[in-house]
Amino acid sequence: MAARIDHLMLNVNRFDDAKRFYSWLMPKIGYANQMEYPAAYGKRGVGFFSDAGSVWVQEAEQPYRDNSFHRHRVGLCEVAFAAESRTQIDDLAREVESHGGEITDAPREYDYVPGYYAVFFTDPDGLKLELVHVPR
């Protein structure tokens, strides 16, 4: 059996900004299908689907909306998505900031493993994301 994550759920404070950002980002990296949470769930959310699984973005619950993300706290550090090519990374990096994200580390080859090419960026709430291509 191949290892994989079935779904990932991200809590955000600025849901409207996050929804716009992820609605732009996710189809670009292969999560083409989108579904909104039903009103019965009690909070706003949107899911993005691919053959590999899904990523959900949901509004943080009210008591936690003043909290902010920091990648060095206990919990999530970053989410890295696989790119099909270096060109896909470069193209995405040129558009991130016009859609509400921020580039933290520009596209380049990193020395983690040979050929590791990535861009690091944040979503509107500061969640650290990465798009990476590693030749296999």
mmCIF file of N, CA and C in Angstrom, residues 3-100:
data_model
loop_
_atom_site.group_PDB
_atom_site.id
_atom_site.type_symbol
_atom_site.label_atom_id
_atom_site.label_comp_id
_atom_site.label_asym_id
_atom_site.label_seq_id
_atom_site.Cartn_x
_atom_site.Cartn_y
_atom_site.Cartn_z
ATOM 1 N N ALA A 3 1.881 5.050 0.761
ATOM 2 C CA ALA A 3 1.596 6.015 1.818
ATOM 3 C C ALA A 3 1.048 7.290 1.204
ATOM 4 N N ARG A 4 0.038 7.836 1.821
ATOM 5 C CA ARG A 4 -0.483 9.126 1.383
ATOM 6 C C ARG A 4 -1.371 9.684 2.479
ATOM 7 N N ILE A 5 -1.571 10.974 2.459
ATOM 8 C CA ILE A 5 -2.502 11.630 3.365
ATOM 9 C C ILE A 5 -3.825 11.752 2.624
ATOM 10 N N ASP A 6 -4.906 11.330 3.252
ATOM 11 C CA ASP A 6 -6.218 11.391 2.614
ATOM 12 C C ASP A 6 -6.742 12.813 2.521
ATOM 13 N N HIS A 7 -6.655 13.554 3.628
ATOM 14 C CA HIS A 7 -7.100 14.942 3.590
ATOM 15 C C HIS A 7 -6.362 15.765 4.641
ATOM 16 N N LEU A 8 -6.339 17.038 4.408
ATOM 17 C CA LEU A 8 -5.682 17.999 5.276
ATOM 18 C C LEU A 8 -6.694 19.099 5.550
ATOM 19 N N MET A 9 -6.819 19.528 6.802
ATOM 20 C CA MET A 9 -7.760 20.590 7.156
ATOM 21 C C MET A 9 -6.986 21.764 7.749
ATOM 22 N N LEU A 10 -7.221 22.936 7.202
ATOM 23 C CA LEU A 10 -6.541 24.146 7.635
ATOM 24 C C LEU A 10 -7.561 25.105 8.249
ATOM 25 N N ASN A 11 -7.310 25.562 9.455
ATOM 26 C CA ASN A 11 -8.152 26.572 10.091
ATOM 27 C C ASN A 11 -7.583 27.944 9.800
ATOM 28 N N VAL A 12 -8.449 28.879 9.461
ATOM 29 C CA VAL A 12 -8.013 30.231 9.109
ATOM 30 C C VAL A 12 -8.850 31.260 9.857
ATOM 31 N N ASN A 13 -8.278 32.414 10.103
ATOM 32 C CA ASN A 13 -9.005 33.521 10.724
ATOM 33 C C ASN A 13 -9.731 34.363 9.683
ATOM 34 N N ARG A 14 -9.069 34.619 8.591
ATOM 35 C CA ARG A 14 -9.607 35.495 7.545
ATOM 36 C C ARG A 14 -10.191 34.623 6.434
ATOM 37 N N PHE A 15 -11.359 34.039 6.702
ATOM 38 C CA PHE A 15 -11.911 33.050 5.790
ATOM 39 C C PHE A 15 -12.157 33.598 4.388
ATOM 40 N N ASP A 16 -12.736 34.769 4.264
ATOM 41 C CA ASP A 16 -13.030 35.296 2.927
ATOM 42 C C ASP A 16 -11.750 35.462 2.109
ATOM 43 N N ASP A 17 -10.698 36.007 2.736
ATOM 44 C CA ASP A 17 -9.408 36.153 2.046
ATOM 45 C C ASP A 17 -8.819 34.787 1.711
ATOM 46 N N ALA A 18 -8.898 33.860 2.657
ATOM 47 C CA ALA A 18 -8.351 32.520 2.440
ATOM 48 C C ALA A 18 -9.110 31.796 1.330
ATOM 49 N N LYS A 19 -10.415 31.930 1.313
ATOM 50 C CA LYS A 19 -11.210 31.266 0.277
ATOM 51 C C LYS A 19 -10.804 31.761 -1.103
ATOM 52 N N ARG A 20 -10.651 33.081 -1.238
ATOM 53 C CA ARG A 20 -10.201 33.635 -2.537
ATOM 54 C C ARG A 20 -8.819 33.099 -2.900
ATOM 55 N N PHE A 21 -7.895 33.094 -1.937
ATOM 56 C CA PHE A 21 -6.527 32.653 -2.177
ATOM 57 C C PHE A 21 -6.484 31.180 -2.574
ATOM 58 N N TYR A 22 -7.106 30.320 -1.776
ATOM 59 C CA TYR A 22 -7.056 28.884 -2.059
ATOM 60 C C TYR A 22 -7.876 28.512 -3.295
ATOM 61 N N SER A 23 -8.933 29.264 -3.589
ATOM 62 C CA SER A 23 -9.698 29.008 -4.822
ATOM 63 C C SER A 23 -8.849 29.307 -6.056
ATOM 64 N N TRP A 24 -7.905 30.197 -5.924
ATOM 65 C CA TRP A 24 -6.945 30.464 -7.005
ATOM 66 C C TRP A 24 -5.838 29.400 -7.001
ATOM 67 N N LEU A 25 -5.261 29.129 -5.807
ATOM 68 C CA LEU A 25 -4.087 28.261 -5.696
ATOM 69 C C LEU A 25 -4.368 26.798 -6.012
ATOM 70 N N MET A 26 -5.364 26.232 -5.391
ATOM 71 C CA MET A 26 -5.534 24.779 -5.447
ATOM 72 C C MET A 26 -5.727 24.224 -6.863
ATOM 73 N N PRO A 27 -6.527 24.824 -7.733
ATOM 74 C CA PRO A 27 -6.608 24.283 -9.100
ATOM 75 C C PRO A 27 -5.268 24.339 -9.836
ATOM 76 N N LYS A 28 -4.433 25.319 -9.507
ATOM 77 C CA LYS A 28 -3.121 25.445 -10.159
ATOM 78 C C LYS A 28 -2.188 24.296 -9.793
ATOM 79 N N ILE A 29 -2.421 23.655 -8.638
ATOM 80 C CA ILE A 29 -1.529 22.576 -8.208
ATOM 81 C C ILE A 29 -2.224 21.214 -8.213
ATOM 82 N N GLY A 30 -3.357 21.124 -8.926
ATOM 83 C CA GLY A 30 -3.970 19.825 -9.163
ATOM 84 C C GLY A 30 -5.201 19.485 -8.356
ATOM 85 N N TYR A 31 -5.676 20.398 -7.532
ATOM 86 C CA TYR A 31 -6.900 20.170 -6.755
ATOM 87 C C TYR A 31 -8.026 20.948 -7.425
ATOM 88 N N ALA A 32 -8.520 20.408 -8.514
ATOM 89 C CA ALA A 32 -9.409 21.140 -9.413
ATOM 90 C C ALA A 32 -10.858 21.208 -8.958
ATOM 91 N N ASN A 33 -11.319 20.260 -8.183
ATOM 92 C CA ASN A 33 -12.728 20.236 -7.785
ATOM 93 C C ASN A 33 -12.908 20.909 -6.439
ATOM 94 N N GLN A 34 -13.982 21.685 -6.315
ATOM 95 C CA GLN A 34 -14.219 22.478 -5.114
ATOM 96 C C GLN A 34 -15.620 22.227 -4.583
ATOM 97 N N MET A 35 -15.763 22.226 -3.237
ATOM 98 C CA MET A 35 -17.062 22.053 -2.605
ATOM 99 C C MET A 35 -17.133 22.904 -1.350
ATOM 100 N N GLU A 36 -18.218 23.644 -1.168
ATOM 101 C CA GLU A 36 -18.436 24.448 0.043
ATOM 102 C C GLU A 36 -19.038 23.556 1.130
ATOM 103 N N TYR A 37 -18.763 23.898 2.398
ATOM 104 C CA TYR A 37 -19.413 23.208 3.511
ATOM 105 C C TYR A 37 -20.911 23.458 3.450
ATOM 106 N N PRO A 38 -21.692 22.468 3.818
ATOM 107 C CA PRO A 38 -23.129 22.712 3.996
ATOM 108 C C PRO A 38 -23.353 23.635 5.199
ATOM 109 N N ALA A 39 -24.395 24.432 5.162
ATOM 110 C CA ALA A 39 -24.697 25.358 6.263
ATOM 111 C C ALA A 39 -24.858 24.620 7.591
ATOM 112 N N ALA A 40 -25.244 23.368 7.543
ATOM 113 C CA ALA A 40 -25.454 22.585 8.768
ATOM 114 C C ALA A 40 -24.162 22.365 9.555
ATOM 115 N N TYR A 41 -23.000 22.579 8.951
ATOM 116 C CA TYR A 41 -21.731 22.372 9.659
ATOM 117 C C TYR A 41 -21.469 23.444 10.713
ATOM 118 N N GLY A 42 -22.173 24.572 10.637
ATOM 119 C CA GLY A 42 -22.041 25.608 11.653
ATOM 120 C C GLY A 42 -20.869 26.549 11.477
ATOM 121 N N LYS A 43 -20.064 26.357 10.455
ATOM 122 C CA LYS A 43 -18.984 27.298 10.145
ATOM 123 C C LYS A 43 -18.708 27.229 8.661
ATOM 124 N N ARG A 44 -18.052 28.254 8.174
ATOM 125 C CA ARG A 44 -17.784 28.300 6.738
ATOM 126 C C ARG A 44 -16.551 27.476 6.413
ATOM 127 N N GLY A 45 -16.577 26.818 5.268
ATOM 128 C CA GLY A 45 -15.449 26.027 4.827
ATOM 129 C C GLY A 45 -15.576 25.686 3.361
ATOM 130 N N VAL A 46 -14.442 25.331 2.775
ATOM 131 C CA VAL A 46 -14.404 24.941 1.375
ATOM 132 C C VAL A 46 -13.353 23.851 1.215
ATOM 133 N N GLY A 47 -13.677 22.852 0.405
ATOM 134 C CA GLY A 47 -12.756 21.747 0.166
ATOM 135 C C GLY A 47 -12.314 21.715 -1.277
ATOM 136 N N PHE A 48 -11.101 21.239 -1.496
ATOM 137 C CA PHE A 48 -10.507 21.116 -2.828
ATOM 138 C C PHE A 48 -10.048 19.675 -2.992
ATOM 139 N N PHE A 49 -10.393 19.052 -4.114
ATOM 140 C CA PHE A 49 -10.189 17.620 -4.301
ATOM 141 C C PHE A 49 -9.302 17.304 -5.495
ATOM 142 N N SER A 50 -8.557 16.216 -5.368
ATOM 143 C CA SER A 50 -7.799 15.632 -6.471
ATOM 144 C C SER A 50 -7.882 14.119 -6.310
ATOM 145 N N ASP A 51 -7.284 13.392 -7.234
ATOM 146 C CA ASP A 51 -7.236 11.935 -7.104
ATOM 147 C C ASP A 51 -6.404 11.511 -5.896
ATOM 148 N N ALA A 52 -5.525 12.396 -5.427
ATOM 149 C CA ALA A 52 -4.632 12.066 -4.316
ATOM 150 C C ALA A 52 -5.234 12.359 -2.947
ATOM 151 N N GLY A 53 -6.364 13.071 -2.881
ATOM 152 C CA GLY A 53 -6.965 13.416 -1.597
ATOM 153 C C GLY A 53 -7.591 14.790 -1.652
ATOM 154 N N SER A 54 -7.742 15.402 -0.479
ATOM 155 C CA SER A 54 -8.392 16.709 -0.429
ATOM 156 C C SER A 54 -7.728 17.621 0.593
ATOM 157 N N VAL A 55 -7.930 18.907 0.377
ATOM 158 C CA VAL A 55 -7.473 19.950 1.298
ATOM 159 C C VAL A 55 -8.693 20.798 1.619
ATOM 160 N N TRP A 56 -8.947 20.981 2.911
ATOM 161 C CA TRP A 56 -10.091 21.749 3.383
ATOM 162 C C TRP A 56 -9.598 23.010 4.077
ATOM 163 N N VAL A 57 -10.263 24.108 3.819
ATOM 164 C CA VAL A 57 -9.972 25.383 4.466
ATOM 165 C C VAL A 57 -11.251 25.778 5.194
ATOM 166 N N GLN A 58 -11.125 25.966 6.503
ATOM 167 C CA GLN A 58 -12.323 26.280 7.284
ATOM 168 C C GLN A 58 -12.052 27.428 8.238
ATOM 169 N N GLU A 59 -13.122 28.115 8.563
ATOM 170 C CA GLU A 59 -13.070 29.223 9.491
ATOM 171 C C GLU A 59 -12.727 28.698 10.891
ATOM 172 N N ALA A 60 -11.750 29.339 11.525
ATOM 173 C CA ALA A 60 -11.415 28.967 12.897
ATOM 174 C C ALA A 60 -12.616 29.229 13.803
ATOM 175 N N GLU A 61 -12.747 28.434 14.838
ATOM 176 C CA GLU A 61 -13.848 28.650 15.767
ATOM 177 C C GLU A 61 -13.623 29.949 16.539
ATOM 178 N N GLN A 62 -14.699 30.597 16.908
ATOM 179 C CA GLN A 62 -14.675 31.938 17.502
ATOM 180 C C GLN A 62 -13.668 32.110 18.646
ATOM 181 N N PRO A 63 -13.571 31.196 19.603
ATOM 182 C CA PRO A 63 -12.632 31.436 20.708
ATOM 183 C C PRO A 63 -11.161 31.503 20.278
ATOM 184 N N TYR A 64 -10.849 31.038 19.064
ATOM 185 C CA TYR A 64 -9.454 30.958 18.623
ATOM 186 C C TYR A 64 -9.104 31.963 17.529
ATOM 187 N N ARG A 65 -10.032 32.820 17.157
ATOM 188 C CA ARG A 65 -9.800 33.714 16.023
ATOM 189 C C ARG A 65 -8.759 34.795 16.281
ATOM 190 N N ASP A 66 -8.422 35.044 17.531
ATOM 191 C CA ASP A 66 -7.363 36.019 17.817
ATOM 192 C C ASP A 66 -5.981 35.392 17.751
ATOM 193 N N ASN A 67 -5.906 34.064 17.696
ATOM 194 C CA ASN A 67 -4.619 33.375 17.602
ATOM 195 C C ASN A 67 -4.047 33.554 16.206
ATOM 196 N N SER A 68 -2.737 33.495 16.110
ATOM 197 C CA SER A 68 -2.103 33.576 14.796
ATOM 198 C C SER A 68 -1.169 32.378 14.620
ATOM 199 N N PHE A 69 -0.885 32.082 13.380
ATOM 200 C CA PHE A 69 -0.013 30.964 13.042
ATOM 201 C C PHE A 69 1.448 31.352 13.214
ATOM 202 N N HIS A 70 2.229 30.430 13.730
ATOM 203 C CA HIS A 70 3.688 30.553 13.691
ATOM 204 C C HIS A 70 4.246 29.152 13.500
ATOM 205 N N ARG A 71 5.084 28.993 12.512
ATOM 206 C CA ARG A 71 5.554 27.660 12.144
ATOM 207 C C ARG A 71 6.455 26.998 13.182
ATOM 208 N N HIS A 72 6.915 27.735 14.179
ATOM 209 C CA HIS A 72 7.780 27.149 15.199
ATOM 210 C C HIS A 72 7.026 26.728 16.457
ATOM 211 N N ARG A 73 5.722 26.962 16.500
ATOM 212 C CA ARG A 73 4.924 26.481 17.628
ATOM 213 C C ARG A 73 4.662 24.996 17.469
ATOM 214 N N VAL A 74 4.194 24.365 18.520
ATOM 215 C CA VAL A 74 3.764 22.970 18.442
ATOM 216 C C VAL A 74 2.656 22.889 17.405
ATOM 217 N N GLY A 75 2.717 21.891 16.549
ATOM 218 C CA GLY A 75 1.704 21.719 15.507
ATOM 219 C C GLY A 75 2.336 21.832 14.132
ATOM 220 N N LEU A 76 1.595 22.355 13.236
ATOM 221 C CA LEU A 76 1.989 22.436 11.840
ATOM 222 C C LEU A 76 3.137 23.413 11.612
ATOM 223 N N CYS A 77 4.116 23.015 10.820
ATOM 224 C CA CYS A 77 5.205 23.905 10.408
ATOM 225 C C CYS A 77 4.908 24.484 9.030
ATOM 226 N N GLU A 78 4.626 23.604 8.071
ATOM 227 C CA GLU A 78 4.331 24.043 6.710
ATOM 228 C C GLU A 78 3.624 22.920 5.967
ATOM 229 N N VAL A 79 3.039 23.275 4.846
ATOM 230 C CA VAL A 79 2.446 22.294 3.947
ATOM 231 C C VAL A 79 3.170 22.427 2.622
ATOM 232 N N ALA A 80 3.771 21.329 2.157
ATOM 233 C CA ALA A 80 4.512 21.334 0.893
ATOM 234 C C ALA A 80 3.747 20.508 -0.128
ATOM 235 N N PHE A 81 3.452 21.134 -1.261
ATOM 236 C CA PHE A 81 2.764 20.462 -2.353
ATOM 237 C C PHE A 81 3.769 20.138 -3.449
ATOM 238 N N ALA A 82 3.582 19.007 -4.109
ATOM 239 C CA ALA A 82 4.470 18.583 -5.192
ATOM 240 C C ALA A 82 4.118 19.305 -6.485
ATOM 241 N N ALA A 83 5.129 19.817 -7.144
ATOM 242 C CA ALA A 83 4.953 20.465 -8.443
ATOM 243 C C ALA A 83 5.311 19.493 -9.555
ATOM 244 N N GLU A 84 4.733 19.716 -10.714
ATOM 245 C CA GLU A 84 5.040 18.892 -11.881
ATOM 246 C C GLU A 84 6.358 19.300 -12.527
ATOM 247 N N SER A 85 6.750 20.588 -12.330
ATOM 248 C CA SER A 85 7.959 21.081 -12.990
ATOM 249 C C SER A 85 8.451 22.355 -12.307
ATOM 250 N N ARG A 86 9.663 22.730 -12.626
ATOM 251 C CA ARG A 86 10.196 24.008 -12.155
ATOM 252 C C ARG A 86 9.410 25.169 -12.744
ATOM 253 N N THR A 87 8.978 25.014 -13.987
ATOM 254 C CA THR A 87 8.201 26.059 -14.650
ATOM 255 C C THR A 87 6.909 26.328 -13.889
ATOM 256 N N GLN A 88 6.248 25.276 -13.407
ATOM 257 C CA GLN A 88 5.024 25.454 -12.627
ATOM 258 C C GLN A 88 5.309 26.286 -11.375
ATOM 259 N N ILE A 89 6.429 26.040 -10.737
ATOM 260 C CA ILE A 89 6.825 26.787 -9.539
ATOM 261 C C ILE A 89 7.066 28.250 -9.880
ATOM 262 N N ASP A 90 7.837 28.496 -10.932
ATOM 263 C CA ASP A 90 8.133 29.869 -11.331
ATOM 264 C C ASP A 90 6.865 30.628 -11.699
ATOM 265 N N ASP A 91 5.962 29.975 -12.437
ATOM 266 C CA ASP A 91 4.708 30.618 -12.840
ATOM 267 C C ASP A 91 3.862 30.964 -11.625
ATOM 268 N N LEU A 92 3.736 30.029 -10.687
ATOM 269 C CA LEU A 92 2.943 30.270 -9.487
ATOM 270 C C LEU A 92 3.554 31.394 -8.649
ATOM 271 N N ALA A 93 4.861 31.398 -8.515
ATOM 272 C CA ALA A 93 5.545 32.406 -7.696
ATOM 273 C C ALA A 93 5.286 33.819 -8.210
ATOM 274 N N ARG A 94 5.172 33.971 -9.513
ATOM 275 C CA ARG A 94 4.909 35.302 -10.088
ATOM 276 C C ARG A 94 3.516 35.815 -9.719
ATOM 277 N N GLU A 95 2.602 34.928 -9.348
ATOM 278 C CA GLU A 95 1.214 35.324 -9.099
ATOM 279 C C GLU A 95 0.805 35.336 -7.630
ATOM 280 N N VAL A 96 1.562 34.712 -6.759
ATOM 281 C CA VAL A 96 1.158 34.532 -5.355
ATOM 282 C C VAL A 96 0.741 35.845 -4.704
ATOM 283 N N GLU A 97 1.566 36.872 -4.812
ATOM 284 C CA GLU A 97 1.299 38.104 -4.085
ATOM 285 C C GLU A 97 0.088 38.848 -4.622
ATOM 286 N N SER A 98 -0.225 38.701 -5.896
ATOM 287 C CA SER A 98 -1.414 39.371 -6.433
ATOM 288 C C SER A 98 -2.706 38.677 -6.002
ATOM 289 N N HIS A 99 -2.587 37.531 -5.335
ATOM 290 C CA HIS A 99 -3.757 36.798 -4.858
ATOM 291 C C HIS A 99 -3.837 36.747 -3.330
ATOM 292 N N GLY A 100 -3.023 37.555 -2.646
ATOM 293 C CA GLY A 100 -3.127 37.657 -1.193
ATOM 294 C C GLY A 100 -2.097 36.894 -0.398
#
